[in-house]
mmCIF file of C-alpha atoms and ligand atoms in Angstrom:
data_model
loop_
_atom_site.group_PDB
_atom_site.id
_atom_site.type_symbol
_atom_site.label_atom_id
_atom_site.label_comp_id
_atom_site.label_asym_id
_atom_site.label_seq_id
_atom_site.Cartn_x
_atom_site.Cartn_y
_atom_site.Cartn_z
ATOM 1 C CA MET A 1 -7.738 -5.868 40.510
ATOM 2 C CA LYS A 2 -10.909 -5.235 38.551
ATOM 3 C CA ILE A 3 -13.221 -2.751 40.205
ATOM 4 C CA ALA A 4 -16.941 -2.260 39.524
ATOM 5 C CA PHE A 5 -17.539 1.344 40.576
ATOM 6 C CA TYR A 6 -21.214 2.109 41.284
ATOM 7 C CA ASP A 7 -23.192 5.340 41.463
ATOM 8 C CA THR A 8 -20.517 7.265 39.568
ATOM 9 C CA LYS A 9 -20.663 11.029 39.245
ATOM 10 C CA PRO A 10 -18.228 13.067 37.123
ATOM 11 C CA TYR A 11 -16.434 14.357 40.230
ATOM 12 C CA ASP A 12 -15.761 10.778 41.441
ATOM 13 C CA LYS A 13 -14.057 9.911 38.186
ATOM 14 C CA ILE A 14 -11.664 12.867 38.274
ATOM 15 C CA TRP A 15 -9.911 11.800 41.469
ATOM 16 C CA PHE A 16 -10.150 8.027 41.097
ATOM 17 C CA GLU A 17 -8.806 8.088 37.530
ATOM 18 C CA LYS A 18 -5.986 10.470 38.418
ATOM 19 C CA ILE A 19 -4.760 8.544 41.478
ATOM 20 C CA ASN A 20 -5.337 5.128 39.865
ATOM 21 C CA ASN A 21 -3.278 6.140 36.828
ATOM 22 C CA GLU A 22 -0.508 7.564 38.993
ATOM 23 C CA LYS A 23 -0.180 4.675 41.451
ATOM 24 C CA TYR A 24 -2.245 1.541 40.892
ATOM 25 C CA ASN A 25 -3.336 0.899 37.326
ATOM 26 C CA TYR A 26 -6.395 -1.139 38.302
ATOM 27 C CA LYS A 27 -9.126 -1.753 35.760
ATOM 28 C CA ILE A 28 -12.063 0.382 36.867
ATOM 29 C CA LYS A 29 -15.469 0.206 35.201
ATOM 30 C CA PHE A 30 -17.590 3.222 36.156
ATOM 31 C CA PHE A 31 -21.323 2.455 36.359
ATOM 32 C CA GLU A 32 -23.831 5.264 36.849
ATOM 33 C CA ASP A 33 -26.313 2.870 38.469
ATOM 34 C CA LYS A 34 -26.586 2.642 42.225
ATOM 35 C CA LEU A 35 -25.591 -0.692 43.721
ATOM 36 C CA ASN A 36 -28.662 -2.728 44.697
ATOM 37 C CA ALA A 37 -30.125 -6.186 44.116
ATOM 38 C CA ASP A 38 -30.967 -5.306 40.481
ATOM 39 C CA THR A 39 -27.528 -4.010 39.566
ATOM 40 C CA ALA A 40 -25.236 -6.244 41.636
ATOM 41 C CA VAL A 41 -24.939 -8.670 38.712
ATOM 42 C CA LEU A 42 -23.060 -5.986 36.735
ATOM 43 C CA ALA A 43 -20.102 -6.794 38.976
ATOM 44 C CA LYS A 44 -19.701 -10.239 37.439
ATOM 45 C CA GLY A 45 -16.022 -10.720 36.624
ATOM 46 C CA TYR A 46 -14.884 -7.983 39.014
ATOM 47 C CA ASP A 47 -12.960 -8.482 42.262
ATOM 48 C CA VAL A 48 -14.230 -5.382 43.995
ATOM 49 C CA ALA A 49 -17.522 -3.479 44.145
ATOM 50 C CA CYS A 50 -17.064 0.155 45.127
ATOM 51 C CA ALA A 51 -20.194 1.781 46.579
ATOM 52 C CA PHE A 52 -21.480 4.944 48.236
ATOM 53 C CA VAL A 53 -23.895 6.212 50.873
ATOM 54 C CA ASN A 54 -27.247 5.607 49.190
ATOM 55 C CA ASP A 55 -26.558 2.223 47.611
ATOM 56 C CA VAL A 56 -28.725 -0.575 49.001
ATOM 57 C CA ILE A 57 -26.381 -3.288 50.217
ATOM 58 C CA ASP A 58 -28.823 -5.708 51.793
ATOM 59 C CA THR A 59 -28.756 -9.518 52.036
ATOM 60 C CA GLN A 60 -29.912 -9.941 48.451
ATOM 61 C CA THR A 61 -27.308 -7.557 47.009
ATOM 62 C CA ILE A 62 -24.578 -9.214 49.077
ATOM 63 C CA ASN A 63 -25.575 -12.716 47.978
ATOM 64 C CA ILE A 64 -25.501 -11.700 44.322
ATOM 65 C CA LEU A 65 -22.099 -10.013 44.680
ATOM 66 C CA ASN A 66 -20.839 -13.138 46.388
ATOM 67 C CA ASP A 67 -22.295 -15.391 43.667
ATOM 68 C CA VAL A 68 -20.669 -13.395 40.850
ATOM 69 C CA GLY A 69 -17.246 -13.594 42.505
ATOM 70 C CA VAL A 70 -16.786 -10.209 44.185
ATOM 71 C CA GLY A 71 -14.574 -10.517 47.281
ATOM 72 C CA LEU A 72 -14.429 -6.952 48.547
ATOM 73 C CA LEU A 73 -17.010 -4.237 49.047
ATOM 74 C CA ALA A 74 -15.108 -0.956 49.156
ATOM 75 C CA MET A 75 -17.312 1.761 50.617
ATOM 76 C CA ARG A 76 -15.990 5.152 49.546
ATOM 77 C CA CYS A 77 -17.553 6.867 52.561
ATOM 78 C CA ALA A 78 -17.389 6.857 56.357
ATOM 79 C CA GLY A 79 -20.987 5.960 57.290
ATOM 80 C CA TYR A 80 -22.063 2.363 56.649
ATOM 81 C CA ASN A 81 -25.659 2.143 57.849
ATOM 82 C CA ASN A 82 -26.682 0.979 54.343
ATOM 83 C CA VAL A 83 -24.653 -2.246 54.565
ATOM 84 C CA ASP A 84 -26.074 -5.444 56.083
ATOM 85 C CA PHE A 85 -22.962 -6.628 57.893
ATOM 86 C CA LYS A 86 -24.376 -9.810 59.281
ATOM 87 C CA SER A 87 -25.071 -11.015 55.756
ATOM 88 C CA ALA A 88 -21.677 -9.869 54.521
ATOM 89 C CA PHE A 89 -19.669 -11.775 57.133
ATOM 90 C CA ASP A 90 -17.782 -14.710 55.634
ATOM 91 C CA LYS A 91 -18.847 -13.650 52.118
ATOM 92 C CA LEU A 92 -17.590 -10.153 51.402
ATOM 93 C CA HIS A 93 -14.923 -8.183 53.182
ATOM 94 C CA VAL A 94 -16.191 -4.655 53.741
ATOM 95 C CA VAL A 95 -13.871 -1.673 53.992
ATOM 96 C CA ARG A 96 -14.593 2.031 54.294
ATOM 97 C CA VAL A 97 -12.868 5.385 54.520
ATOM 98 C CA PRO A 98 -13.168 6.100 58.239
ATOM 99 C CA GLN A 99 -12.020 9.669 57.882
ATOM 100 C CA TYR A 100 -11.212 11.884 54.969
ATOM 101 C CA SER A 101 -11.877 15.409 56.024
ATOM 102 C CA PRO A 102 -13.773 15.991 59.239
ATOM 103 C CA TYR A 103 -13.221 19.686 58.465
ATOM 104 C CA ALA A 104 -15.329 19.433 55.287
ATOM 105 C CA VAL A 105 -18.410 18.209 57.180
ATOM 106 C CA ALA A 106 -17.937 20.316 60.311
ATOM 107 C CA GLU A 107 -17.420 23.482 58.254
ATOM 108 C CA HIS A 108 -20.551 22.661 56.265
ATOM 109 C CA ALA A 109 -22.495 22.227 59.523
ATOM 110 C CA MET A 110 -21.407 25.713 60.555
ATOM 111 C CA ALA A 111 -22.282 27.057 57.088
ATOM 112 C CA LEU A 112 -25.802 25.635 57.526
ATOM 113 C CA LEU A 113 -26.077 27.167 60.985
ATOM 114 C CA LEU A 114 -24.972 30.587 59.750
ATOM 115 C CA GLY A 115 -27.200 30.276 56.694
ATOM 116 C CA VAL A 116 -30.294 29.443 58.757
ATOM 117 C CA ASN A 117 -29.633 31.893 61.579
ATOM 118 C CA ARG A 118 -28.756 34.884 59.352
ATOM 119 C CA LYS A 119 -31.134 33.802 56.563
ATOM 120 C CA ILE A 120 -28.417 34.123 53.937
ATOM 121 C CA PHE A 121 -30.352 32.124 51.323
ATOM 122 C CA ARG A 122 -33.381 34.391 51.691
ATOM 123 C CA ALA A 123 -31.201 37.504 51.467
ATOM 124 C CA PHE A 124 -29.532 36.128 48.328
ATOM 125 C CA ASN A 125 -32.899 35.593 46.635
ATOM 126 C CA ARG A 126 -34.100 39.051 47.645
ATOM 127 C CA THR A 127 -31.102 41.082 46.492
ATOM 128 C CA ARG A 128 -31.025 39.245 43.145
ATOM 129 C CA GLU A 129 -34.582 40.476 42.623
ATOM 130 C CA GLY A 130 -33.648 44.011 43.574
ATOM 131 C CA ASN A 131 -35.360 43.674 46.968
ATOM 132 C CA PHE A 132 -33.057 45.240 49.542
ATOM 133 C CA SER A 133 -35.441 45.027 52.505
ATOM 134 C CA ILE A 134 -34.070 43.271 55.586
ATOM 135 C CA ASN A 135 -37.458 42.730 57.232
ATOM 136 C CA GLY A 136 -37.785 39.136 58.410
ATOM 137 C CA LEU A 137 -34.046 38.440 58.229
ATOM 138 C CA LEU A 138 -33.359 38.984 61.935
ATOM 139 C CA GLY A 139 -30.892 36.504 63.455
ATOM 140 C CA PHE A 140 -29.130 36.214 66.804
ATOM 141 C CA ASP A 141 -25.460 36.442 67.860
ATOM 142 C CA LEU A 142 -23.832 33.047 68.114
ATOM 143 C CA PHE A 143 -21.350 34.575 70.562
ATOM 144 C CA GLY A 144 -22.264 33.549 74.111
ATOM 145 C CA LYS A 145 -24.940 31.054 72.997
ATOM 146 C CA THR A 146 -24.859 27.339 73.813
ATOM 147 C CA ALA A 147 -24.174 24.706 71.189
ATOM 148 C CA GLY A 148 -25.301 21.158 71.983
ATOM 149 C CA VAL A 149 -23.186 18.643 70.088
ATOM 150 C CA VAL A 150 -24.413 15.042 69.836
ATOM 151 C CA GLY A 151 -21.375 12.865 69.082
ATOM 152 C CA THR A 152 -17.819 13.853 70.001
ATOM 153 C CA GLY A 153 -16.076 11.863 67.257
ATOM 154 C CA ARG A 154 -13.871 13.291 64.528
ATOM 155 C CA ILE A 155 -16.442 15.620 62.980
ATOM 156 C CA GLY A 156 -18.119 16.548 66.261
ATOM 157 C CA ARG A 157 -14.773 17.598 67.733
ATOM 158 C CA VAL A 158 -13.945 19.864 64.769
ATOM 159 C CA PHE A 159 -17.429 21.377 64.976
ATOM 160 C CA ILE A 160 -16.863 22.008 68.693
ATOM 161 C CA ASP A 161 -13.609 23.857 67.919
ATOM 162 C CA ILE A 162 -15.403 25.986 65.336
ATOM 163 C CA CYS A 163 -18.163 26.821 67.841
ATOM 164 C CA LYS A 164 -15.549 27.777 70.427
ATOM 165 C CA GLY A 165 -13.983 30.066 67.824
ATOM 166 C CA PHE A 166 -17.333 31.837 67.614
ATOM 167 C CA GLY A 167 -17.284 32.337 71.393
ATOM 168 C CA MET A 168 -20.039 29.792 72.028
ATOM 169 C CA LYS A 169 -20.384 27.605 75.120
ATOM 170 C CA VAL A 170 -20.458 23.907 74.267
ATOM 171 C CA LEU A 171 -22.367 21.017 75.826
ATOM 172 C CA ALA A 172 -21.933 17.546 74.379
ATOM 173 C CA TYR A 173 -23.438 14.098 74.630
ATOM 174 C CA ASP A 174 -21.733 10.855 73.610
ATOM 175 C CA PRO A 175 -21.919 7.395 75.236
ATOM 176 C CA PHE A 176 -18.125 7.262 74.779
ATOM 177 C CA PRO A 177 -17.259 10.935 75.134
ATOM 178 C CA ALA A 178 -13.943 12.430 74.141
ATOM 179 C CA LYS A 179 -12.312 14.595 76.806
ATOM 180 C CA ILE A 180 -12.391 18.118 75.438
ATOM 181 C CA GLU A 181 -11.307 21.236 77.229
ATOM 182 C CA ASP A 182 -14.127 23.612 78.156
ATOM 183 C CA VAL A 183 -16.797 21.175 76.986
ATOM 184 C CA LYS A 184 -19.274 19.821 79.501
ATOM 185 C CA ILE A 185 -20.458 16.286 78.809
ATOM 186 C CA VAL A 186 -24.121 16.102 79.803
ATOM 187 C CA SER A 187 -27.121 13.814 79.386
ATOM 188 C CA LEU A 188 -29.164 14.138 76.200
ATOM 189 C CA ASP A 189 -32.038 15.596 78.237
ATOM 190 C CA GLU A 190 -29.827 18.336 79.648
ATOM 191 C CA LEU A 191 -28.363 19.031 76.210
ATOM 192 C CA TYR A 192 -31.855 19.415 74.717
ATOM 193 C CA LYS A 193 -32.982 21.719 77.533
ATOM 194 C CA LYS A 194 -29.974 24.051 77.565
ATOM 195 C CA SER A 195 -28.830 24.374 73.935
ATOM 196 C CA ASP A 196 -29.634 27.214 71.556
ATOM 197 C CA ILE A 197 -28.437 25.151 68.630
ATOM 198 C CA ILE A 198 -28.128 21.370 68.390
ATOM 199 C CA SER A 199 -25.830 19.709 65.874
ATOM 200 C CA LEU A 200 -25.886 15.960 65.221
ATOM 201 C CA HIS A 201 -22.558 14.191 64.686
ATOM 202 C CA CYS A 202 -23.315 10.595 65.708
ATOM 203 C CA PRO A 203 -23.804 7.569 63.451
ATOM 204 C CA LEU A 204 -27.233 6.208 62.535
ATOM 205 C CA THR A 205 -27.797 3.024 64.528
ATOM 206 C CA LYS A 206 -30.820 1.284 66.038
ATOM 207 C CA SER A 207 -30.369 3.362 69.173
ATOM 208 C CA THR A 208 -29.947 6.722 67.405
ATOM 209 C CA LYS A 209 -32.787 6.357 64.874
ATOM 210 C CA HIS A 210 -35.211 9.255 65.341
ATOM 211 C CA ILE A 211 -33.416 10.629 68.406
ATOM 212 C CA ILE A 212 -34.894 13.921 67.306
ATOM 213 C CA ASN A 213 -38.641 13.382 67.647
ATOM 214 C CA SER A 214 -41.655 15.214 69.082
ATOM 215 C CA GLU A 215 -40.676 14.292 72.632
ATOM 216 C CA SER A 216 -37.093 15.545 72.357
ATOM 217 C CA ILE A 217 -38.220 18.640 70.445
ATOM 218 C CA GLN A 218 -40.646 19.483 73.285
ATOM 219 C CA GLN A 219 -37.712 19.484 75.714
ATOM 220 C CA MET A 220 -35.733 21.989 73.648
ATOM 221 C CA LYS A 221 -35.512 25.738 74.163
ATOM 222 C CA GLN A 222 -38.081 27.592 72.131
ATOM 223 C CA GLY A 223 -36.441 28.816 68.914
ATOM 224 C CA ALA A 224 -33.610 26.243 68.969
ATOM 225 C CA ILE A 225 -31.962 25.503 65.611
ATOM 226 C CA ILE A 226 -31.218 21.906 64.621
ATOM 227 C CA ILE A 227 -28.354 21.047 62.296
ATOM 228 C CA ASN A 228 -28.000 17.563 60.815
ATOM 229 C CA THR A 229 -25.030 16.650 58.650
ATOM 230 C CA SER A 230 -24.909 13.015 59.822
ATOM 231 C CA ARG A 231 -27.749 10.804 58.604
ATOM 232 C CA GLY A 232 -31.370 11.648 57.839
ATOM 233 C CA GLY A 233 -32.721 8.807 59.965
ATOM 234 C CA LEU A 234 -31.557 10.563 63.137
ATOM 235 C CA ILE A 235 -34.566 12.865 62.764
ATOM 236 C CA ASN A 236 -38.252 12.013 62.563
ATOM 237 C CA THR A 237 -38.970 14.489 59.773
ATOM 238 C CA LEU A 238 -42.730 14.757 60.367
ATOM 239 C CA ASP A 239 -42.051 15.636 64.023
ATOM 240 C CA LEU A 240 -39.442 18.163 62.900
ATOM 241 C CA ILE A 241 -41.963 19.814 60.585
ATOM 242 C CA GLU A 242 -44.513 19.980 63.446
ATOM 243 C CA GLY A 243 -41.833 21.535 65.699
ATOM 244 C CA LEU A 244 -41.089 24.162 63.053
ATOM 245 C CA LYS A 245 -44.760 24.884 62.348
ATOM 246 C CA SER A 246 -45.510 25.373 66.042
ATOM 247 C CA LYS A 247 -42.438 27.676 66.293
ATOM 248 C CA GLN A 248 -41.016 25.476 69.056
ATOM 249 C CA LEU A 249 -38.008 25.247 66.731
ATOM 250 C CA GLY A 250 -36.433 28.309 65.168
ATOM 251 C CA GLY A 251 -34.988 26.600 62.108
ATOM 252 C CA ALA A 252 -33.198 23.604 60.683
ATOM 253 C CA GLY A 253 -30.154 23.100 58.489
ATOM 254 C CA LEU A 254 -30.215 19.668 56.904
ATOM 255 C CA ASP A 255 -27.575 18.086 54.697
ATOM 256 C CA VAL A 256 -29.236 14.687 54.975
ATOM 257 C CA TYR A 257 -32.815 13.458 54.830
ATOM 258 C CA GLU A 258 -34.251 10.092 55.793
ATOM 259 C CA GLU A 259 -35.649 9.356 52.329
ATOM 260 C CA GLU A 260 -32.855 11.071 50.416
ATOM 261 C CA SER A 261 -31.764 8.081 48.353
ATOM 262 C CA SER A 262 -34.202 8.693 45.478
ATOM 263 C CA TYR A 263 -33.372 12.386 45.226
ATOM 264 C CA PHE A 264 -30.032 13.530 46.574
ATOM 265 C CA PHE A 265 -27.121 13.703 44.115
ATOM 266 C CA GLU A 266 -29.572 13.792 41.160
ATOM 267 C CA ASP A 267 -30.957 16.688 39.110
ATOM 268 C CA MET A 268 -34.718 16.308 39.598
ATOM 269 C CA SER A 269 -35.555 19.898 38.665
ATOM 270 C CA SER A 270 -37.730 18.862 35.703
ATOM 271 C CA ASP A 271 -39.742 16.358 37.752
ATOM 272 C CA ILE A 272 -42.662 16.720 40.114
ATOM 273 C CA LEU A 273 -41.412 16.062 43.627
ATOM 274 C CA GLU A 274 -43.319 12.998 44.797
ATOM 275 C CA ASP A 275 -42.116 13.031 48.378
ATOM 276 C CA ASP A 276 -44.681 15.226 50.160
ATOM 277 C CA THR A 277 -42.632 15.411 53.354
ATOM 278 C CA LEU A 278 -39.568 16.699 51.533
ATOM 279 C CA ALA A 279 -41.780 19.060 49.523
ATOM 280 C CA ARG A 280 -43.287 20.464 52.768
ATOM 281 C CA LEU A 281 -39.848 20.833 54.307
ATOM 282 C CA LEU A 282 -38.690 22.835 51.303
ATOM 283 C CA THR A 283 -41.573 25.312 51.680
ATOM 284 C CA LEU A 284 -40.459 26.388 55.149
ATOM 285 C CA HIS A 285 -38.479 29.618 54.984
ATOM 286 C CA ASN A 286 -36.390 28.729 58.053
ATOM 287 C CA VAL A 287 -35.184 25.403 56.668
ATOM 288 C CA LEU A 288 -32.051 25.120 54.578
ATOM 289 C CA VAL A 289 -31.614 21.796 52.793
ATOM 290 C CA THR A 290 -28.424 20.788 50.981
ATOM 291 C CA ALA A 291 -28.196 17.463 49.166
ATOM 292 C CA HIS A 292 -25.566 15.574 51.184
ATOM 293 C CA GLN A 293 -22.653 17.774 50.202
ATOM 294 C CA GLY A 294 -20.961 18.014 53.588
ATOM 295 C CA PHE A 295 -18.100 15.829 52.383
ATOM 296 C CA PHE A 296 -17.758 17.674 49.098
ATOM 297 C CA THR A 297 -14.396 19.438 49.169
ATOM 298 C CA LYS A 298 -11.351 18.861 46.977
ATOM 299 C CA GLU A 299 -9.336 17.663 49.957
ATOM 300 C CA ALA A 300 -11.999 15.148 50.951
ATOM 301 C CA LEU A 301 -12.445 13.732 47.425
ATOM 302 C CA GLU A 302 -8.718 13.281 47.010
ATOM 303 C CA SER A 303 -8.448 11.575 50.374
ATOM 304 C CA ILE A 304 -11.448 9.289 49.635
ATOM 305 C CA ALA A 305 -9.854 8.128 46.377
ATOM 306 C CA ASN A 306 -6.445 7.599 48.021
ATOM 307 C CA VAL A 307 -7.763 5.601 50.977
ATOM 308 C CA THR A 308 -10.221 3.539 48.906
ATOM 309 C CA LEU A 309 -7.529 2.501 46.432
ATOM 310 C CA GLU A 310 -5.130 1.739 49.289
ATOM 311 C CA ASN A 311 -7.864 -0.382 50.943
ATOM 312 C CA ILE A 312 -8.156 -2.304 47.665
ATOM 313 C CA LYS A 313 -4.382 -2.731 47.464
ATOM 314 C CA GLU A 314 -4.332 -4.327 50.915
ATOM 315 C CA PHE A 315 -7.021 -6.748 49.735
ATOM 316 C CA GLU A 316 -5.047 -7.524 46.562
ATOM 317 C CA GLU A 317 -1.957 -8.234 48.645
ATOM 318 C CA ASN A 318 -3.882 -10.377 51.130
ATOM 319 C CA LYS A 319 -2.872 -8.142 54.012
ATOM 320 C CA MET A 320 -4.891 -7.296 57.081
ATOM 321 C CA LEU A 321 -7.513 -4.796 55.951
ATOM 322 C CA THR A 322 -6.847 -1.731 58.081
ATOM 323 C CA ASN A 323 -10.258 -0.215 57.473
ATOM 324 C CA GLU A 324 -12.331 -3.389 57.525
ATOM 325 C CA ILE A 325 -15.644 -3.363 59.352
ATOM 326 C CA CYS A 326 -17.857 -6.261 60.294
ATOM 327 C CA TYR A 327 -20.654 -6.775 62.779
ATOM 328 C CA LYS A 328 -18.277 -8.427 65.224
ATOM 329 C CA CYS A 329 -15.741 -5.620 65.133
ATOM 330 C CA GLY A 330 -15.595 -3.217 68.001
ATOM 331 C CA LYS A 331 -16.651 -5.920 70.450
ATOM 332 C CA THR A 332 -14.002 -6.822 73.000
ATOM 333 C CA ASP A 333 -13.588 -10.366 71.805
ATOM 334 C CA GLU A 334 -10.137 -11.837 72.277
ATOM 335 C CA ASN A 335 -10.821 -14.261 69.452
ATOM 336 C CA CYS A 336 -11.624 -11.483 67.004
ATOM 337 C CA ASN A 337 -9.295 -11.961 64.053
ATOM 338 C CA ARG A 338 -8.555 -8.273 63.835
ATOM 339 C CA ASN A 339 -7.349 -8.205 67.451
ATOM 340 C CA ARG A 340 -4.802 -10.748 66.253
ATOM 341 C CA GLY A 341 -3.688 -8.617 63.291
ATOM 342 C CA LYS A 342 -5.719 -10.446 60.628
ATOM 343 C CA SER A 343 -8.707 -9.676 58.461
ATOM 344 C CA CYS A 344 -12.186 -10.335 59.849
ATOM 345 C CA PHE A 345 -12.538 -13.778 58.259
HETATM 346 P P1 NAI B 401 -16.837 9.075 64.432
HETATM 347 O O1 NAI B 401 -16.981 7.594 64.426
HETATM 348 O O2 NAI B 401 -15.479 9.676 64.513
HETATM 349 O O3 NAI B 401 -17.700 9.690 65.645
HETATM 350 C C1 NAI B 401 -19.004 9.286 65.945
HETATM 351 C C2 NAI B 401 -19.223 9.575 67.420
HETATM 352 O O4 NAI B 401 -20.585 9.312 67.708
HETATM 353 C C3 NAI B 401 -18.375 8.666 68.345
HETATM 354 O O5 NAI B 401 -17.686 9.454 69.286
HETATM 355 C C4 NAI B 401 -19.417 7.780 68.997
HETATM 356 O O6 NAI B 401 -19.076 7.399 70.329
HETATM 357 C C5 NAI B 401 -20.628 8.705 68.978
HETATM 358 N N1 NAI B 401 -21.879 8.014 69.200
HETATM 359 C C6 NAI B 401 -22.190 6.709 68.978
HETATM 360 N N2 NAI B 401 -23.455 6.472 69.375
HETATM 361 C C7 NAI B 401 -23.931 7.653 69.862
HETATM 362 C C8 NAI B 401 -25.158 8.028 70.454
HETATM 363 N N3 NAI B 401 -26.147 7.152 70.650
HETATM 364 N N4 NAI B 401 -25.315 9.317 70.813
HETATM 365 C C9 NAI B 401 -24.313 10.205 70.654
HETATM 366 N N5 NAI B 401 -23.115 9.895 70.122
HETATM 367 C C10 NAI B 401 -22.937 8.638 69.741
HETATM 368 O O7 NAI B 401 -17.618 9.578 63.156
HETATM 369 P P2 NAI B 401 -17.427 10.951 62.368
HETATM 370 O O8 NAI B 401 -16.341 10.805 61.365
HETATM 371 O O9 NAI B 401 -17.343 12.068 63.343
HETATM 372 O O10 NAI B 401 -18.795 11.015 61.549
HETATM 373 C C11 NAI B 401 -20.041 11.246 62.202
HETATM 374 C C12 NAI B 401 -21.155 10.973 61.218
HETATM 375 O O11 NAI B 401 -21.114 11.941 60.172
HETATM 376 C C13 NAI B 401 -21.031 9.633 60.457
HETATM 377 O O12 NAI B 401 -21.628 8.591 61.192
HETATM 378 C C14 NAI B 401 -21.750 9.889 59.170
HETATM 379 O O13 NAI B 401 -23.083 9.449 59.301
HETATM 380 C C15 NAI B 401 -21.740 11.411 59.032
HETATM 381 N N6 NAI B 401 -21.034 11.877 57.834
HETATM 382 C C16 NAI B 401 -21.683 12.723 56.977
HETATM 383 C C17 NAI B 401 -21.058 13.214 55.859
HETATM 384 C C18 NAI B 401 -21.735 14.184 54.932
HETATM 385 O O14 NAI B 401 -21.277 14.360 53.794
HETATM 386 N N7 NAI B 401 -22.799 14.855 55.338
HETATM 387 C C19 NAI B 401 -19.698 12.789 55.519
HETATM 388 C C20 NAI B 401 -19.066 11.946 56.516
HETATM 389 C C21 NAI B 401 -19.733 11.493 57.620
#
């Protein structure tokens, strides 16, 4: 198998090279470019294109990959909102890493919550400057407060356990809720009204885009903290900024941002930030932004490399692709190939 690996960072190479050398011996070409319609042609002569969260895998990109002979798109992530599945069907098989470490993301969500609530980043800046005042750093006990968790999947469930460990009450919303002890499944409206903190753990879809908007923010308790480690598009950022300015919201911890693709994962510290919304967000002292690092633990990187290479091996061996996704999947269709133990097409 020849693999065109897009959007490579040094930390990707460490794990993929190590595990590939130990077990697979595939030919991997590491490109720094993101995968999009301009760069898809680089995959000419490769069997597999390996891509990540901010690559643009639209109809045009897919058609080019198909034209140059790529048969598999191996997403080395869980989320796949950046892939146009309808276009991919019958052209490119698409696989992903459905789970690698839900703990990595859930623990990061809690780190953001603690950071925002106890203003750790402000304290860090102060003490480094020799300012030992604690004025303005007042937080609240998490113990006894209510966490509202949107999405009770793998990450949401770990986050719920962490919240319970802090002695919090938990409300959750999910159209297909998991049964979890001591967690009340409620409507979104009730969750917004009753939660002191709200953490988003659902995928970005047409129905979840901008679920956090001025209307939902108005329903929330005054001073509520919002945590988003899922996808930026879940939040209407301008509405979030208004909610923070009006003090309706008490803070936000964001690992993702709707327009992150031009910025996150890159060192832009010598450039002028052109995105005024992001720039405004970064001026707010009760907002903590991290650049999509929720997944970034040793355990998660190792697992991503292992599962991605195993996904590729299944493709090489013409087996059913365990982690394949297509726009038909998930629908209760008896004729679905995967229901009959085969690949999607
Ligand atoms: P999962 O598939 O295990 O769980 C997602 C849950 O969301 C499911 O229970 C599903 O029923 C629920 N859901 C679907 N539509 C919903 C809606 N309209 N409202 C509420 N819940 C809804 O996914 P997992 O592994 O827990 O990941 C969650 C999200 O975390 C991913 O979609 C991805 O966007 C994000 N993520 C972020 C990472 C980071 O580095 N910041 C890393 C990995 C994932």
